Coordinates of C-alpha atoms in Angstrom, one line a residue:
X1 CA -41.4 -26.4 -18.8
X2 CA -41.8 -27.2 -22.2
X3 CA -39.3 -28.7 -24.9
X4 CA -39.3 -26.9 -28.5
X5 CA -37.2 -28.4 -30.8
X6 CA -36.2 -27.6 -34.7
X7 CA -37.1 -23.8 -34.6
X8 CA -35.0 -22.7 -37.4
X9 CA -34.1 -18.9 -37.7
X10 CA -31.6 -17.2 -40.3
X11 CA -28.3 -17.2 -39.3
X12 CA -28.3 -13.0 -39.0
X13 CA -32.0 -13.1 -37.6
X14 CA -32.4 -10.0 -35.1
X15 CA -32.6 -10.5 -31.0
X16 CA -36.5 -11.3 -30.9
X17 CA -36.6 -13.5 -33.5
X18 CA -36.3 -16.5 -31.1
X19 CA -39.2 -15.5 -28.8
X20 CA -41.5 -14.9 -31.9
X21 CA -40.7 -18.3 -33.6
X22 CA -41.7 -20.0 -30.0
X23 CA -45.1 -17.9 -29.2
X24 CA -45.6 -18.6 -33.5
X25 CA -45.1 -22.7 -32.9
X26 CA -47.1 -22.3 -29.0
X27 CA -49.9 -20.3 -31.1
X28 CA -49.5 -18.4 -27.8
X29 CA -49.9 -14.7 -26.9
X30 CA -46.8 -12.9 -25.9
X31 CA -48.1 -12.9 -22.1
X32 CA -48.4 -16.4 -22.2
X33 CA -44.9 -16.8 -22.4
X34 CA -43.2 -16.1 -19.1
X35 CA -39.7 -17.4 -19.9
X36 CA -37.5 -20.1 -21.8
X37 CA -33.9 -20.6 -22.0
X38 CA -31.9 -21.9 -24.6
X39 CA -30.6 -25.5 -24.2
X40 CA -28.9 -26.4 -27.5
X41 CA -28.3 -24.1 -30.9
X42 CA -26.8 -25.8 -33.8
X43 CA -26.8 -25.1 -37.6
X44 CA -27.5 -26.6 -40.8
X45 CA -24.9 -25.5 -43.6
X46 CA -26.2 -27.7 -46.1
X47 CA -26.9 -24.6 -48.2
X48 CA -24.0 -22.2 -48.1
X49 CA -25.2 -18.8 -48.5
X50 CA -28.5 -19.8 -46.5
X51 CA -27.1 -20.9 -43.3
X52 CA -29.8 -21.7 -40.5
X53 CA -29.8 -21.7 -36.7
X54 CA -31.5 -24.8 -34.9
X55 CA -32.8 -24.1 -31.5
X56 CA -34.1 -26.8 -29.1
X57 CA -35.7 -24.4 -26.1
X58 CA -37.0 -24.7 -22.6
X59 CA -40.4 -22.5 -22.3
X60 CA -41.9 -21.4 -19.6
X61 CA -45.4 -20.6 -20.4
X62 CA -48.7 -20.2 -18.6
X63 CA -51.3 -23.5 -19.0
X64 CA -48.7 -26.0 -19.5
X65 CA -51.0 -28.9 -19.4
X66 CA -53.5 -27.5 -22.0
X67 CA -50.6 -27.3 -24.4
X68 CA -49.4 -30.6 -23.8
X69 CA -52.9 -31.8 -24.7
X70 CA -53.2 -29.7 -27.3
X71 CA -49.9 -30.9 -28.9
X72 CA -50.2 -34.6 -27.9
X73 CA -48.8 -35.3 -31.5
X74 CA -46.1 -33.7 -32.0
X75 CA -42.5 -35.2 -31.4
X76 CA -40.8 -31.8 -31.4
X77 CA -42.7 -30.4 -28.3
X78 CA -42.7 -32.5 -24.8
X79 CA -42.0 -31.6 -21.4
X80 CA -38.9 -30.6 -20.2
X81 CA -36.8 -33.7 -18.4
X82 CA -35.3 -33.5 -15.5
X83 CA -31.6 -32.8 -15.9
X84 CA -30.3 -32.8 -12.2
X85 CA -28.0 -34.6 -11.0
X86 CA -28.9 -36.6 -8.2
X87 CA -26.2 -39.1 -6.0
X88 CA -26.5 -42.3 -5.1
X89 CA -26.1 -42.3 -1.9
X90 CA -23.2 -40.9 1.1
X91 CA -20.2 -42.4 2.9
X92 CA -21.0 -44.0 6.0
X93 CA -19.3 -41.8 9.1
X94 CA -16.9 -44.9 9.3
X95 CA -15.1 -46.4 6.4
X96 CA -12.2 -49.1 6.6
X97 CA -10.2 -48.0 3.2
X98 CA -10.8 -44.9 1.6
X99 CA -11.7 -45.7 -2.5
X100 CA -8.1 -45.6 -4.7
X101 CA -8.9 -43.5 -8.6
X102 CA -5.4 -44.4 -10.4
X103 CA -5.1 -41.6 -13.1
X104 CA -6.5 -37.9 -13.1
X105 CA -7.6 -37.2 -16.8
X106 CA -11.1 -36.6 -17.5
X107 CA -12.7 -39.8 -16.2
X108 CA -10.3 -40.0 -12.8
X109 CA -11.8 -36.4 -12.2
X110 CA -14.9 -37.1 -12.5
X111 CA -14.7 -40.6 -10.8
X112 CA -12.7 -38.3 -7.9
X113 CA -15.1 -35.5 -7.6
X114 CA -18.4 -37.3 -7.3
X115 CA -16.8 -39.8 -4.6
X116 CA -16.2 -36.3 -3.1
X117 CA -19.2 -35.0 -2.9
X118 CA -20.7 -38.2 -1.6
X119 CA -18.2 -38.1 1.2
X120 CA -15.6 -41.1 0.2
X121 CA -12.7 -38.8 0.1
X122 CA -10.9 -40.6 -2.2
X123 CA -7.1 -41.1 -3.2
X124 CA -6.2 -39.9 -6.0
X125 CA -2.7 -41.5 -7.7
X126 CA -1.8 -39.8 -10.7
X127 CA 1.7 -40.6 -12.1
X128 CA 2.4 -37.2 -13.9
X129 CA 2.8 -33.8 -12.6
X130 CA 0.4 -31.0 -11.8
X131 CA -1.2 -29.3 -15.0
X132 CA 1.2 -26.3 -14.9
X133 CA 4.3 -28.2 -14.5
X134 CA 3.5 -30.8 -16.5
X135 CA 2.7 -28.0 -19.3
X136 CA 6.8 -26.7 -18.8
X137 CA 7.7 -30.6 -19.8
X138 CA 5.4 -30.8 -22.8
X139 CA 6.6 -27.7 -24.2
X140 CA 10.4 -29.0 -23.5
X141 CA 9.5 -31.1 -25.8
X142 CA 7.7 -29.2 -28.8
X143 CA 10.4 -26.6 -28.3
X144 CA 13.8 -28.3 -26.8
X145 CA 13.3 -31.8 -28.3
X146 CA 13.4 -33.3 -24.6
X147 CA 10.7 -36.6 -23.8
X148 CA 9.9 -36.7 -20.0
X149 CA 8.2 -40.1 -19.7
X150 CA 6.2 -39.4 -17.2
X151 CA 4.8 -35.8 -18.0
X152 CA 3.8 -35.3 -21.5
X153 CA 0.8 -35.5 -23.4
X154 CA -0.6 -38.7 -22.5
X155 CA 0.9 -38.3 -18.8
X156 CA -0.5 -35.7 -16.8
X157 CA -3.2 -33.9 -14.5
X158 CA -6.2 -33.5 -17.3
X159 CA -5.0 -36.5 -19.0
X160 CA -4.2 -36.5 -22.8
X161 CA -7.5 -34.4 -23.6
X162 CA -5.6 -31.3 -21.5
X163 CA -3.8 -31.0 -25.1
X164 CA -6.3 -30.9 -27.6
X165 CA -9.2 -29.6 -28.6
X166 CA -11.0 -29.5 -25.6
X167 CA -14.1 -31.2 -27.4
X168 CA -17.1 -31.3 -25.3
X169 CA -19.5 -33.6 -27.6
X170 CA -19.9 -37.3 -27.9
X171 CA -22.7 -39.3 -29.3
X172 CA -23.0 -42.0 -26.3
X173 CA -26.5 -43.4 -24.9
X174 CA -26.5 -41.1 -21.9
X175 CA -30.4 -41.3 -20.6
X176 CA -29.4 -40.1 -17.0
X177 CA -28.0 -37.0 -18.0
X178 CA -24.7 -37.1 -16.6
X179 CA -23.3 -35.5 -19.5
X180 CA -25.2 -32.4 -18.1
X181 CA -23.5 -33.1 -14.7
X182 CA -19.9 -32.9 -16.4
X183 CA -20.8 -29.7 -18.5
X184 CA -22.1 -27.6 -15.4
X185 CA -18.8 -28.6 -13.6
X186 CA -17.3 -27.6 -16.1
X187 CA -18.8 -24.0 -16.0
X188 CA -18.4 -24.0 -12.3
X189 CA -14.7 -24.4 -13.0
X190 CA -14.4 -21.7 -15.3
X191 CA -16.0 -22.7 -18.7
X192 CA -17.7 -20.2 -21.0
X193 CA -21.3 -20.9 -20.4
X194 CA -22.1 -21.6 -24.0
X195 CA -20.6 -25.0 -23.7
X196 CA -24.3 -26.2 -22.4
X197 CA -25.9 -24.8 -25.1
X198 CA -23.7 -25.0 -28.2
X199 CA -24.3 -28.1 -30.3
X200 CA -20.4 -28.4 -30.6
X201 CA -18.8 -27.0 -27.7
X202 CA -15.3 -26.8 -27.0
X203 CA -12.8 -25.0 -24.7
X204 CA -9.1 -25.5 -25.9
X205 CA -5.8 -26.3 -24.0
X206 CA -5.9 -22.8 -22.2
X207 CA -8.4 -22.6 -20.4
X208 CA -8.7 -26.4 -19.3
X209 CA -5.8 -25.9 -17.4
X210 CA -7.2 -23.5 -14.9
X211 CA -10.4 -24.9 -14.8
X212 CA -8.9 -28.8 -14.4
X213 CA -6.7 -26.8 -11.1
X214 CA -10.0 -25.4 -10.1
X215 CA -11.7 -29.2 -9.9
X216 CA -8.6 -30.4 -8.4
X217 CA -9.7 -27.6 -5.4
X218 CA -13.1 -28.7 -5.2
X219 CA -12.0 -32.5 -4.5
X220 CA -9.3 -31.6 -2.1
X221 CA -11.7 -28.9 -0.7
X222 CA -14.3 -32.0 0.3
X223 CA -11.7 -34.4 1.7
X224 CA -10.1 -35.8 -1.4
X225 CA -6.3 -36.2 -1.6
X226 CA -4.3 -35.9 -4.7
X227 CA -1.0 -37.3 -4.5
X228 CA 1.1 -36.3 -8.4
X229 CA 4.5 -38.5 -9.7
X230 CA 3.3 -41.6 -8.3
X231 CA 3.0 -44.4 -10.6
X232 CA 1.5 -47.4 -9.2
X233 CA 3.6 -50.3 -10.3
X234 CA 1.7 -53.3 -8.6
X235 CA -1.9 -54.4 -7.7
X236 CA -2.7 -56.5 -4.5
X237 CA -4.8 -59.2 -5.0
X238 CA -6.2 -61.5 -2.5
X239 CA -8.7 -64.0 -3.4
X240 CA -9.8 -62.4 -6.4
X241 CA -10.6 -59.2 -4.2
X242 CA -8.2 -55.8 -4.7
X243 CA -7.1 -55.1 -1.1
X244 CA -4.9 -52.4 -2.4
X245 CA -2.3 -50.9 -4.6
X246 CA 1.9 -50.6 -4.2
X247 CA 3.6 -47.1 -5.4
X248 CA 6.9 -47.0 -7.4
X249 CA 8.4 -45.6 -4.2
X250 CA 7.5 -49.1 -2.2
X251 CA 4.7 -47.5 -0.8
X252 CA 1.5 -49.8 0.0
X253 CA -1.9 -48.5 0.4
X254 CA -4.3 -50.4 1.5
X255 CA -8.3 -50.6 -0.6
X256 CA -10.9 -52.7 -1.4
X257 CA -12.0 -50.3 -4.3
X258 CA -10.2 -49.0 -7.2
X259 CA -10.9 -47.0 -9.9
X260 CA -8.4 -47.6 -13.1
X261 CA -9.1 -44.7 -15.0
X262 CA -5.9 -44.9 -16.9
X263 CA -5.4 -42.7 -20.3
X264 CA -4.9 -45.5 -23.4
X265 CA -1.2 -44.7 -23.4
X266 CA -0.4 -46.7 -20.0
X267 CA 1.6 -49.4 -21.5
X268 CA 3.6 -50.6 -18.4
X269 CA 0.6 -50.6 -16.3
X270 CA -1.5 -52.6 -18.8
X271 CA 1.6 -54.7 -18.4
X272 CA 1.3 -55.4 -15.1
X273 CA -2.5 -55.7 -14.7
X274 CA -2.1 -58.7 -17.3
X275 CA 0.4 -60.1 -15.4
X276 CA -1.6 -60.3 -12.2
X277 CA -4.3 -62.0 -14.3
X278 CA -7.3 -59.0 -15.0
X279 CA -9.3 -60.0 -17.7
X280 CA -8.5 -57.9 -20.9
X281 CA -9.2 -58.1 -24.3
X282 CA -7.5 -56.7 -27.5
X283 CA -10.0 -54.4 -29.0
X284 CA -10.0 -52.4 -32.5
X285 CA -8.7 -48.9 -33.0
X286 CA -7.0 -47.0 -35.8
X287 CA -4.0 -45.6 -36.7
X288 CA -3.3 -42.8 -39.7
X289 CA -1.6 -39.2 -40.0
X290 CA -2.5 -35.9 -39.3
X291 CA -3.3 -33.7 -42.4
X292 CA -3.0 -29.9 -42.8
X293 CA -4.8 -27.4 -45.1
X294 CA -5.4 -23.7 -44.9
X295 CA -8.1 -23.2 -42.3
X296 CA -9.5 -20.6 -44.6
X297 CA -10.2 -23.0 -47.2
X298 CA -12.2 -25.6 -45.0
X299 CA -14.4 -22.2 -44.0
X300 CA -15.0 -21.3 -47.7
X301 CA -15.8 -25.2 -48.4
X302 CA -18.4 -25.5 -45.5
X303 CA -19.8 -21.9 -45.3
X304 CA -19.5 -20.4 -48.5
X305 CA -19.9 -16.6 -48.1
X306 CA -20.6 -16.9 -44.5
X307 CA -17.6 -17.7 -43.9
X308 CA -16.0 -15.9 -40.9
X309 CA -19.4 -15.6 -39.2
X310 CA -18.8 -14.8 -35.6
X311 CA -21.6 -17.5 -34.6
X312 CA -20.3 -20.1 -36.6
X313 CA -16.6 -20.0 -36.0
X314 CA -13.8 -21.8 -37.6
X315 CA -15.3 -24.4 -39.6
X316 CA -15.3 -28.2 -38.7
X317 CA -15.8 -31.6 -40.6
X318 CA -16.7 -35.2 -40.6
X319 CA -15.2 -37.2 -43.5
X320 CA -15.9 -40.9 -44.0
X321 CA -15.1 -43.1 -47.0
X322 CA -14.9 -47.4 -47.6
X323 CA -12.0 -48.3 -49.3
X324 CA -12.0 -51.4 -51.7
X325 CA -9.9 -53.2 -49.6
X326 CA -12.4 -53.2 -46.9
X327 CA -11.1 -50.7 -44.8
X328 CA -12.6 -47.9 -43.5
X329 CA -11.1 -44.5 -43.4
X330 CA -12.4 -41.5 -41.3
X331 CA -11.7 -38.3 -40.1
X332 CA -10.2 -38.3 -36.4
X333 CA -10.0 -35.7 -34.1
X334 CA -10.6 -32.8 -36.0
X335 CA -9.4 -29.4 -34.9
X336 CA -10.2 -26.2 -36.5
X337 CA -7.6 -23.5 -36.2
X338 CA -5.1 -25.5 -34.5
X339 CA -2.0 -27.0 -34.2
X340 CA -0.6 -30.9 -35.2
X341 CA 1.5 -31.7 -31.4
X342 CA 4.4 -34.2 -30.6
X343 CA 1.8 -37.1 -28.1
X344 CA 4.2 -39.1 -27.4
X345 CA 4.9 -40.8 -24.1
X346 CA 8.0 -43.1 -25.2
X347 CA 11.4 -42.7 -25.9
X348 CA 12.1 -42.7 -29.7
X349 CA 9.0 -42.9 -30.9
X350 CA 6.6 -40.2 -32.6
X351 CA 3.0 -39.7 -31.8
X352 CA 0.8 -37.1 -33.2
X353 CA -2.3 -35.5 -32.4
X354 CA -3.9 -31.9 -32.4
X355 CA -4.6 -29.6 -30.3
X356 CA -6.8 -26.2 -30.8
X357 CA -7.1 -23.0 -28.4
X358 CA -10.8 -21.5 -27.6
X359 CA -10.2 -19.3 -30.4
X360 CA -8.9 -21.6 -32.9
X361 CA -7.9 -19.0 -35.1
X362 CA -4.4 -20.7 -35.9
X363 CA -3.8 -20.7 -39.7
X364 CA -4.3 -24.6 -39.9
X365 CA -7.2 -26.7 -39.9
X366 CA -5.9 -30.2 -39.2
X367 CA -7.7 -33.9 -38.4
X368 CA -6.4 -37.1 -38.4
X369 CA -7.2 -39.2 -41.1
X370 CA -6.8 -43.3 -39.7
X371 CA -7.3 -46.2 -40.9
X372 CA -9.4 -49.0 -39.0
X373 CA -7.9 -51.9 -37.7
X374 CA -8.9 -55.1 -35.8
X375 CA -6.7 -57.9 -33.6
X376 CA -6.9 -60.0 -36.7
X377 CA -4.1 -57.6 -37.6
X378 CA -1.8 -57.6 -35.3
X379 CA 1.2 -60.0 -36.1
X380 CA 0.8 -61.4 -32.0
X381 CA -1.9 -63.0 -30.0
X382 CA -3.2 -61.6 -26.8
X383 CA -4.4 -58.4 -25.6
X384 CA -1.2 -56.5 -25.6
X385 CA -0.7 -57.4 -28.7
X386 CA -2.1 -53.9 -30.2
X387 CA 0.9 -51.8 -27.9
X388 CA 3.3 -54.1 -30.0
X389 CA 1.8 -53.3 -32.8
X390 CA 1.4 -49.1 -32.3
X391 CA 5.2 -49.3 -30.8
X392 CA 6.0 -50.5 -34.1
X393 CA 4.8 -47.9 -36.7
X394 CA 6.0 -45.1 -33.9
X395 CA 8.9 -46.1 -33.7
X396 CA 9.1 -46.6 -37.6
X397 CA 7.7 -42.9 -37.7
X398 CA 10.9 -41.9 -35.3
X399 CA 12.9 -43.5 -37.8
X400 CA 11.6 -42.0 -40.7
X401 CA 12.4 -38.0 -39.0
X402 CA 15.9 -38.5 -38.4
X403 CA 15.5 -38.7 -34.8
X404 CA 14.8 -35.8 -32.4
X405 CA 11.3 -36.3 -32.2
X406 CA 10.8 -34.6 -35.7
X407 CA 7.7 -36.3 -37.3
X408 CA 8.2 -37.6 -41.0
X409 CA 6.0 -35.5 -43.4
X410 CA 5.1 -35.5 -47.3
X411 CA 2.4 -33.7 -49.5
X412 CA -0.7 -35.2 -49.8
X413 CA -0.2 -34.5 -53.7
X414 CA 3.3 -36.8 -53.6
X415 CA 1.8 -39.3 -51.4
X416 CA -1.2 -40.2 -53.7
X417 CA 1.2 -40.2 -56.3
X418 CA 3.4 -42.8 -54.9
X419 CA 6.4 -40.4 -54.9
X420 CA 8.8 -38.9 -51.8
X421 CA 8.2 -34.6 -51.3
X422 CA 11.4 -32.6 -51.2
X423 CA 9.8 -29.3 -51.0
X424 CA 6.9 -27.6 -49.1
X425 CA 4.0 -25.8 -50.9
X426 CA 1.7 -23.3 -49.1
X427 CA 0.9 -25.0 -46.7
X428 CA 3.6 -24.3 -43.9
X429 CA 3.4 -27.6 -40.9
X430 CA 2.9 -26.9 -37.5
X431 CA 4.3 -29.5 -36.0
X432 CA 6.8 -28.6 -33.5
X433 CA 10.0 -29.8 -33.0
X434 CA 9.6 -30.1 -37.0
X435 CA 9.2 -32.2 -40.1
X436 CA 11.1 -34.2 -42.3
X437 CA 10.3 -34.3 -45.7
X438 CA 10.2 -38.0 -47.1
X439 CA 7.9 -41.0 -48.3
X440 CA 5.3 -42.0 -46.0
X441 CA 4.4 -45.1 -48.0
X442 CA 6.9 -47.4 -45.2
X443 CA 5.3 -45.7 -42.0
X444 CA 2.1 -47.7 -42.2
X445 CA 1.3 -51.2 -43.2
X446 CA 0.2 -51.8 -46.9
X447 CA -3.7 -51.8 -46.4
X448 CA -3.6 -48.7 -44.4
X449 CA -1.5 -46.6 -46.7
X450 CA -3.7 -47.5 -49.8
X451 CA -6.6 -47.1 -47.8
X452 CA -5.9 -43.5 -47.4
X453 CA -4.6 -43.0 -50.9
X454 CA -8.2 -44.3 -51.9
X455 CA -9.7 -42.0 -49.6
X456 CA -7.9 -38.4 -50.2
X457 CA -9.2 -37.8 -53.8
X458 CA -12.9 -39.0 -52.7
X459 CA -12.9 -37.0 -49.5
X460 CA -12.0 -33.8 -52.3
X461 CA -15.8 -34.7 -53.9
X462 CA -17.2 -33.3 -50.5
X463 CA -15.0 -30.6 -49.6
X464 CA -13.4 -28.8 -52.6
X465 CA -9.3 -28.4 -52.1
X466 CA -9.5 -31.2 -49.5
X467 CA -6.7 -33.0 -51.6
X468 CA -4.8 -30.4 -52.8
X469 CA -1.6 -31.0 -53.7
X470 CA 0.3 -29.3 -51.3
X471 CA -1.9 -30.0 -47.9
X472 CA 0.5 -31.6 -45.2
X473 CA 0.0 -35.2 -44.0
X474 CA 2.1 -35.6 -40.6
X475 CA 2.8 -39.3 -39.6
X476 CA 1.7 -41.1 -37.6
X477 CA -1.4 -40.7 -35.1
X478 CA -1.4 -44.2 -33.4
X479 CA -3.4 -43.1 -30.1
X480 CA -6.7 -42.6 -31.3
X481 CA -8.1 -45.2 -28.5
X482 CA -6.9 -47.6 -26.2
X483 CA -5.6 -51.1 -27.9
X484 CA -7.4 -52.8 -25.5
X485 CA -10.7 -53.4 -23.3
X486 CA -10.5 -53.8 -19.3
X487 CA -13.6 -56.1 -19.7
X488 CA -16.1 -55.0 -16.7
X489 CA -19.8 -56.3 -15.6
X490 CA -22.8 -54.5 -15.3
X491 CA -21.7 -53.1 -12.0
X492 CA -18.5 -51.5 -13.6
X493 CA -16.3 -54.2 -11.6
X494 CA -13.8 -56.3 -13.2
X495 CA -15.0 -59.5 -14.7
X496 CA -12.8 -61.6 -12.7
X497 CA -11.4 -58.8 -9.5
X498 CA -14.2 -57.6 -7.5
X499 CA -13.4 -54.1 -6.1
X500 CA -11.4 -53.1 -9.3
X501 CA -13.2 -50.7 -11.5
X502 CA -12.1 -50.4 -14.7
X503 CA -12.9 -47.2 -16.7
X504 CA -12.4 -44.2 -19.4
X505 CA -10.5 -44.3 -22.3
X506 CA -7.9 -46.3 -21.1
X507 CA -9.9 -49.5 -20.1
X508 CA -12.5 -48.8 -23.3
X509 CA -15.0 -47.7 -22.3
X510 CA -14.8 -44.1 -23.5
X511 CA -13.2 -42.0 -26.2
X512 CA -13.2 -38.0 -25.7
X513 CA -13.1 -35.4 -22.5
X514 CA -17.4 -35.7 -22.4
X515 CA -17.8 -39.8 -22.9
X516 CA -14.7 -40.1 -20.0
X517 CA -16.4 -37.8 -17.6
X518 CA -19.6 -39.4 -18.5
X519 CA -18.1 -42.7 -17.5
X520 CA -16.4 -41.4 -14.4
X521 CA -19.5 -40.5 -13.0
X522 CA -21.0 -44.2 -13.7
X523 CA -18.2 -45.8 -11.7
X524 CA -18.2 -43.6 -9.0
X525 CA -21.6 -44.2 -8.6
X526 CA -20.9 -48.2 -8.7
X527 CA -18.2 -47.6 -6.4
X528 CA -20.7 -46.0 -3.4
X529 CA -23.1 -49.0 -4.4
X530 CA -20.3 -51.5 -4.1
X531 CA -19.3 -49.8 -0.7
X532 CA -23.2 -49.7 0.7
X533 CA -24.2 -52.7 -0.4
X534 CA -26.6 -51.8 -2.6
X535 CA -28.0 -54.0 -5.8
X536 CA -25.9 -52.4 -9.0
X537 CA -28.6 -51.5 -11.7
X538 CA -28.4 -52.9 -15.3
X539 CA -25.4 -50.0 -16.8
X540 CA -25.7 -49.1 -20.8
X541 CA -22.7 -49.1 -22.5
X542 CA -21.6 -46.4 -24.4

């Protein structure tokens, strides 16, 4: 099989178009061709009104070898690399401790399923509920007001990214492939098969819950056991070796390998690792609001009169600006035709986020727009010092909305003004349980709140409305990624605990659905390496 990349067709061009434009770059004859497939279609809307398709295809075609001579030259055409997954290895027929995966989002399924189907039949210890119950508890909060602390948002078969976007991208190193691995499971589970094609794929809250209940069957279906609302509240540690894990309920089980693929939100269990000595580090991340403006006008910005093309969809964006007091400011998360959520996983605080269905055709467009941040920051030392430091500005956020989880709001007009909103515009919030209108100037530090300020009125020089005056900022979005790093070797163990295996988002090493599969897969593989006895190979960091 060949690779083609950059054929550019017109956004409308008819059925055949694609087959033409291959034989045309080939300078083959239509019998020469015996097949291709597509492997990823993007776009390029740099000139609205003349929209074009990019196509990267796979082509079959008759002398294979003579074209590969023939086009020795050319970056955009190679052979076709080998994109199937292949294991490590398999589970001896006799195995002292079964491998432990603490946490089932993204990463812990991944980490789960491949121990699976190498025959480890893992454990699986997730402290929330099962996707459909925990689903009843999240909307008890978006609709009754009511915080479960252990099944929310963050908490949770599917982990955090069950309720969001469902974005399928990432732009981590990832020369094995595995990211191909993850989107084919994905498909397997119930995923629209365009995720492995389109440059931007996505599912939405929806549908990720059957298809994260359909990967739960497959690991239980191969000998994995997933055991829900049980929070592991100690580590055993003997001689710098895990031998096993202790349960809320008292309950020991005993390990020698286990895979922490906690979400960034597990506060007391960050707590705890610390205080049985795992090496961590405070890390940067950000923290910012969520702003709102009419989907329709993001379309109209990025598309111009192709706006409301079926192929392109609701349209996204990527905003980035330096402020003059060093900071940078970014987009976050952004999530066409969707929804601003209550993410948080503590008692009287507020947490925001978004979420979008597969058909993001929700009035809203909405991103968060953070502020970086570094431990030179934070008013502690040590690496829990960023969860002080978040708890802070949520719980300042609480504050701020009068209680009841209702997020304190303002107009992006009024806030680059310096002045508190009283009244919406056209631009109606979704945030459920609701919004208070106030001053968001107090709900940040100083740097971060002029940071943004800076950054509204340039971000309106690349998308025209983007700081109108009565868009919707929504505070504050403190979870973006984890406060700290779980600091691993090269064989995905812990630095100073052999047969712990930090990974994902929580441990930081990942940030999105694809980059935490992506890394699940890596550790599982270091765990069946750790288990046989084999070398561990060098691992790239995402």
């Amino acid at each position: 099989m060949l690779r083609i990349t950059e054929l550019r067709l017109p956004l409308d061009h008819p059925e055949g178009a694609l087959s033409e434009a291959i034989l045309a770059r080939l300078a083959i004859a239509p019998d020469e061709l015996l097949g291709f497939t597509v492997h990823k279609r993007g776009y390029d809307a740099r000139k609205r009104g003349a929209i074009m398709l990019i196509y990267t295809v796979d082509a079959q075609v008759a002398d294979e070898a003579a074209l590969l001579r023939q086009f020795e030259a050319d970056r955009q055409i190679s052979v076709t690399p080998d994109m199937n997954y292949c294991f490590v290895g398999s589970a001896p027929e006799k195995l002292a401790h079964r491998p432990v995966v603490i946490g089932f989002g993204p990463c812990g399924i991944f980490a789960a399923l491949i121990l699976a189907q190498m025959g480890f039949r893992p454990i699986v210890l997730e402290r929330g509920k099962a996707v459909r119950e925990r689903t009843k508890d999240t909307w008890g909060l978006w609709r009754k007001n009511v915080l479960n602390p252990e099944s929310n948002v963050q908490f949770g078969e599917g982990g955090a990214g069950t309720f969001s976007d469902g974005k399928l991208y990432s732009q981590i190193k990832d020369p094995k492939h595995y990211g191909r691995k993850v989107l084919t499971e994905f498909v397997k589970a119930g995923a629209p098969e365009e995720i492995l094609y389109v440059s931007k794929p996505h599912i939405g809250t929806f549908r990720l819950v059957g298809m994260v209940e359909n990967l739960r069957a497959d690991i239980e279906a191969l000998g994995g056991e997933i055991r829900f609302t049980q929070r592991v509240t100690d580590l055993l540690i003997e001689d710098g070796q895990v031998r096993g894990v202790t349960l809320d309920a008292g309950e020991e089980i005993r390990t020698d390998h286990v895979v922490l693929a906690l979400g960034h939100s597990a506060r007391d269990t960050f707590e705890m690792l610390h205080e049985r000595g795992v090496f961590m580090e405070a890390k940067p991340f950000s923290v910012g609001f969520r702003i709102e403006h009419p989907q329709s006008l993001i379309d109209k910005a990025r598309f111009g009169p192709q706006a409301g093309h079926p192929v392109l969809g609701a349209a996204d964006y990527k905003l980035v600006h330096h402020a003059k007091n060093g900071r940078g400011v970014y987009s976050f998360c952004m999530c066409p035709g969707g929804t601003v959520v209550a993410a948080t996983s503590e008692p009287d605080r507020v947490v925001t986020n978004g979420m979008s269905q597969y058909s993001r055709n929700e009035r809203n467009a909405n991103a968060g727009i953070v502020v970086g941040i570094t431990p030179a920051d934070f008013p502690a030392d040590g690496p829990l010092a960023g969860i002080d430091f978040q708890r802070k500005w949520e719980s300042r956020a609480y504050e701020l909305g009068g209680g009841g989880y209702v997020a304190p709001a303002q107009l992006v007009g009024d806030f680059i003004k310096g002045q508190p909103s009283a009244v919406l515009g056209s631009v109606e919030p979704s945030y459920k349980p609701g919004v208070k209108l106030t001053d968001l100037a107090t709900s940040l530090p100083d740097y971060a709140i002029e940071a943004v300020r800076e950054a509204l009125p340039a971000f309106e020089r690349q998308i025209k409305g983007f700081s109108m005056r009565d868009a919707v900022l929504t505070g504050v979005e403190t979870r973006t990624s984890s406060p700290l790093r779980i600091t691993r070797g090269n064989d995905c163990q812990s630095i100073n605990v052999r047969g712990l295996f930090p990974a994902g988002e929580g441990a930081g090493y990942a940030g999105g659905i694809l980059s935490a599969g992506v890394d699940g897969i890596r550790v599982a593989e270091a765990v069946a390496r750790a288990v046989l006895g084999e070398a561990a190979p060098m691992i790239e960091e995402a």
